Amino acid sequence: MRKALPWILPPLVVVILAALPWFASPTIIQFGISTLILATLSQSWNIIGGYTGYASFGNSVFYGLGIYGTAVAMVQFGLPFWVGMLVGGLLSVVFAVLLGLPVLRLRGHYFAIATLALAQVMSAIVSNVQVAGGNQGLVLPLFRGDKMFYELALGLLVLATLTVFWLSRSRFGFGLISIREDEDAAAVMGVNTTYYKVIAFALSGVFTALAGGIHAYWITFVEPESAFDITLNVKMIIMAVFGGPGSVFGPIVGAFVLQSVSEILATKISSLAGLFFGLVIVVAVVFMPKGLIDLRKRIGRLGWRYFTRNVKENRL
Amino acid sequence: MGAILEVKGLTKRFSGLVAVNNVSFRVGEGEILGLIGPNGAGKTTIVSLISGTLRPTSGVLRFAGREIQTLPAFRRAQLSIGRTFQVMKPFPGLSVVDNVAVGALFGSGGGHSDLSGAREAARHWLDFVGLAHRADQHADSLGGPDRKRLELAKALAMKPKLLLLDEVMAGLNLVEIDEVIEVVKKVRAEGISILVIEHVMKAIQRLSDRLMVLHHGEKIAEGHPDEVLNDIHVIEAYLGRRRV
Ligand SMILES: Nc1ncnc2c1ncn2[C@@H]1O[C@H](COP(=O)(O)OP(=O)(O)O)[C@@H](O)[C@H]1O
Ligand SMILES: [Mg+2]
């Protein structure tokens, strides 16, 4: 019975979250939509960053492609929303394969820097493309239906999480994990590392782009700077790392906890909110570098030693 | 005796330094070929060239009759070439059994498709190398000797036809060395051909069917282990140098 509880918990949480819009205030629903989208972004980053070990700063490009794919399809071509999402998703796959092939050869910091540069380049390109509205951006048709956006965002998060759950217990996922742990050893054991990395990048990209599509239609206004915003990429990473990278639920927990903290701080002490937020993260990284999920697993056994051991192991 | 591996004119240059220079040799079906030579002779480089971790500057590698020098490392693994790393490469964040399961999942011919089957196979190989009692621990909690065993189990789980062992006995005590020698003999009894690099002369003598000596990237001797070791003592006496 005690063992069965964790298995019942995730579907139960999903049901409760799905029912929420029928009880909660519009403010809560809006908070829910943005948090669910962030959790999806963090979970998507988890596939390439947490499981495969490639710290991507290029996921904001996928997000931007999802936003612009949807916006251009709807505004310039009058296509329905779901077709726009499809366009954004396809663009991100093409991008993941075309740019992943060269960029995923780079390791460590070099990969991070290369993807960071890509995000800047894409923002500049889109600013100069006529069909994307240039610097002015695009205004999407207005659709008042926060309930729908909420349920869509929840559905996408569930889909992304099911994918990550599958990764955690499949041959494919083990291939990714072995690449993260030691790419040379993975290769001589038979893992087609290039193929695995590109697929992981594309999977990460598709979910990120779909989240971008939902965001675009919800916000109804898109412009290059916010669509390809690198600070959003940093946020995905912080949430995933805070919650527990390479775990199934860590990035979601990270997103919900940090979003709640920053929301509370923003209403209570708006001027110092940023500072506090930064402080929470620094303390978290120092005392629990493997995230909340790891903390929950081991604090029972180790108690306070859990923190001192982390500090020692990381030679801080 | 047919050759599982034929190496012809193998050369590897690292920006100026010739680490392996025009080396040719063969490993017979079911044979254990010993490879010795001083540090920096190019032994590890040869293993990396065969496994595909490094690409040769020139030369031909034929495995089971098929040229492999242009194939990527993972293809060679799928064709059933397994190797260990002298500088060990465990997957530190995974349990010991999952480390080995990766070999069973991918390895020769693409390996198992399901995780539970792979883990079962992994436990078999952990038992084979005497590491079964550590199966559920994290790999980074293992000490040196057990890490060596883990390297071996990971390679074996791939079901290789050719196994390249790069100093799996370095840093082990005499008892542990004897244990690993027995394991390697058991591996050979399974019909696996082996290229073994070792500084431990006792092990080399007891295991090798033939022995090859590398020096400054060149092959300087090859033959029956007793004769080659004898020649080496002569050379050492002449040059006044220890530790070949
Ligand atoms: N990746 C590399 N880049 C440059 N030089 C290397 C590299 N790997 C090995 N070497 C050099 O090649 C020579 C042979 O090294 P190695 O094959 O490791 O020798 P051994 O295993 O016999 O001790 C050494 O001089 C070493 O410094
Ligand atoms: Mg060596």
CSV table of N, CA and C and ligand atoms in Angstrom, one decimal, chain B residues 39-40 42-45 86 166-167 197 199, ligand 2:
chain,number,residue,atom,x,y,z
B,39,ASN,N,55.6,2.8,-21.2
B,39,ASN,CA,54.6,3.8,-21.2
B,39,ASN,C,54.9,4.8,-22.4
B,40,GLY,N,53.8,5.1,-23.1
B,40,GLY,CA,54.0,6.0,-24.2
B,40,GLY,C,54.3,5.3,-25.5
B,42,GLY,N,52.5,3.5,-27.4
B,42,GLY,CA,51.4,3.5,-28.3
B,42,GLY,C,50.4,2.4,-28.2
B,43,LYS,N,50.4,1.7,-27.1
B,43,LYS,CA,49.5,0.6,-26.9
B,43,LYS,C,48.0,1.0,-26.8
B,44,THR,N,47.8,2.0,-25.9
B,44,THR,CA,46.4,2.5,-25.8
B,44,THR,C,45.9,3.0,-27.1
B,45,THR,N,46.8,3.7,-27.8
B,45,THR,CA,46.4,4.3,-29.1
B,45,THR,C,45.9,3.2,-30.1
B,86,GLN,N,41.8,2.1,-20.2
B,86,GLN,CA,42.9,2.1,-19.1
B,86,GLN,C,42.5,3.2,-18.1
B,166,ASP,N,42.8,-3.1,-21.9
B,166,ASP,CA,43.9,-2.2,-21.7
B,166,ASP,C,44.2,-2.0,-20.2
B,167,GLU,N,45.2,-2.8,-19.8
B,167,GLU,CA,45.7,-2.7,-18.4
B,167,GLU,C,44.6,-2.9,-17.4
B,197,ILE,N,46.7,-5.9,-23.0
B,197,ILE,CA,47.8,-5.1,-22.7
B,197,ILE,C,48.0,-5.2,-21.2
B,199,HIS,N,51.2,-4.7,-17.9
B,199,HIS,CA,52.6,-4.5,-17.4
B,199,HIS,C,53.0,-5.7,-16.5
C,2,MG,MG,48.2,3.0,-22.2
